[in-house]
Coordinates of C-alpha atoms in Angstrom, one line a residue:
M871 CA -41.7 17.3 -1.9
R872 CA -39.5 14.4 -3.1
K873 CA -37.3 16.7 -5.2
K874 CA -36.4 18.9 -2.1
R875 CA -35.5 15.8 -0.2
M876 CA -33.3 14.5 -3.0
E877 CA -31.6 17.9 -3.2
R878 CA -30.7 17.8 0.5
E879 CA -29.2 14.3 0.3
L880 CA -25.8 13.7 -1.2
N881 CA -25.9 12.9 -4.9
H882 CA -24.0 9.7 -5.7
P883 CA -23.6 9.7 -9.5
H884 CA -20.8 7.1 -9.8
F885 CA -21.3 3.4 -9.7
V886 CA -18.7 1.0 -8.4
G887 CA -19.2 -2.8 -8.7
V888 CA -17.7 -5.2 -6.2
R889 CA -17.6 -8.9 -6.2
L890 CA -18.0 -10.5 -2.7
S891 CA -18.0 -14.1 -1.5
D892 CA -21.1 -15.5 0.2
I893 CA -19.4 -14.9 3.6
E894 CA -18.4 -11.3 2.8
L895 CA -21.9 -10.5 1.5
E896 CA -23.5 -12.0 4.7
L897 CA -21.1 -9.9 6.9
L898 CA -22.1 -6.8 4.9
D899 CA -25.8 -7.5 5.2
R900 CA -25.4 -8.0 9.0
K901 CA -23.5 -4.7 9.4
A902 CA -26.0 -2.9 7.3
E903 CA -28.9 -4.4 9.3
I904 CA -27.3 -3.4 12.6
L905 CA -26.8 0.1 11.4
G906 CA -30.2 0.3 9.8
V907 CA -28.9 1.4 6.4
S908 CA -28.7 -0.1 2.9
R909 CA -25.7 -2.0 1.7
S910 CA -24.5 1.0 -0.3
E911 CA -24.8 3.3 2.6
C912 CA -23.0 0.8 4.9
L913 CA -20.1 0.5 2.4
R914 CA -19.9 4.4 2.1
K915 CA -19.7 4.6 5.9
L916 CA -17.0 2.0 6.0
L917 CA -15.1 3.7 3.2
V918 CA -15.2 7.2 4.8
D919 CA -15.0 6.3 8.5
K920 CA -12.6 3.4 8.5
E921 CA -8.9 4.1 8.2
I922 CA -6.9 1.5 6.3
V923 CA -3.4 1.0 7.7
H924 CA -0.8 -0.2 5.1
R925 CA 2.1 -2.1 6.7
V926 CA 5.2 -3.4 5.0
E927 CA 7.2 -5.9 6.9
V928 CA 10.8 -6.2 5.8
V929 CA 12.4 -9.6 6.4
A930 CA 16.2 -9.8 6.0
D931 CA 18.8 -12.5 6.4
M932 CA 21.4 -10.7 8.5
E933 CA 24.1 -13.3 7.8
E934 CA 23.6 -12.8 4.1
L935 CA 23.7 -9.0 4.4
R936 CA 27.0 -9.2 6.5
S937 CA 28.6 -11.4 3.8
L938 CA 27.5 -9.0 1.0
L939 CA 28.8 -6.0 3.0
G940 CA 32.2 -7.7 3.4
A941 CA 32.3 -8.5 -0.3
Y942 CA 31.5 -4.9 -1.2
G943 CA 34.3 -3.8 1.1
K944 CA 36.8 -6.0 -0.6
I945 CA 35.7 -4.8 -4.0
G946 CA 36.2 -1.2 -2.8
V947 CA 39.7 -2.0 -1.6
N948 CA 40.5 -3.5 -5.0
L949 CA 39.2 -0.5 -6.9
N950 CA 41.3 1.8 -4.7
Q951 CA 44.4 -0.2 -5.4
I952 CA 43.7 -0.1 -9.2
A953 CA 43.2 3.6 -9.1
R954 CA 46.4 4.2 -7.1
Y955 CA 48.3 2.1 -9.6
F956 CA 47.0 4.0 -12.6
N957 CA 47.6 7.3 -10.9
L958 CA 51.3 6.3 -10.2
I959 CA 51.7 5.4 -13.9
M960 CA 50.3 8.7 -15.0
E961 CA 52.6 10.6 -12.7
V962 CA 55.7 8.8 -14.0
S963 CA 54.9 9.3 -17.7

């Protein structure tokens, strides 16, 4: 009888160890008690049912970006002048 029940249930062959603080463990125990399941089953439910949203917040200093953009523009102008000079020399010779 027990073997049939075991076959029906999901097999969980992999072990994952997690370290929790006292507060985290207490929260896990409370949630598991409310759901009426074991700690492991509670963690499985949270893992499968809960969607984790990853957000990246980009913080930029706009004044610094404007000054860098201006400097890049000046460098580009200088490169164009150098290229024009060397092209003129190549045409003359």
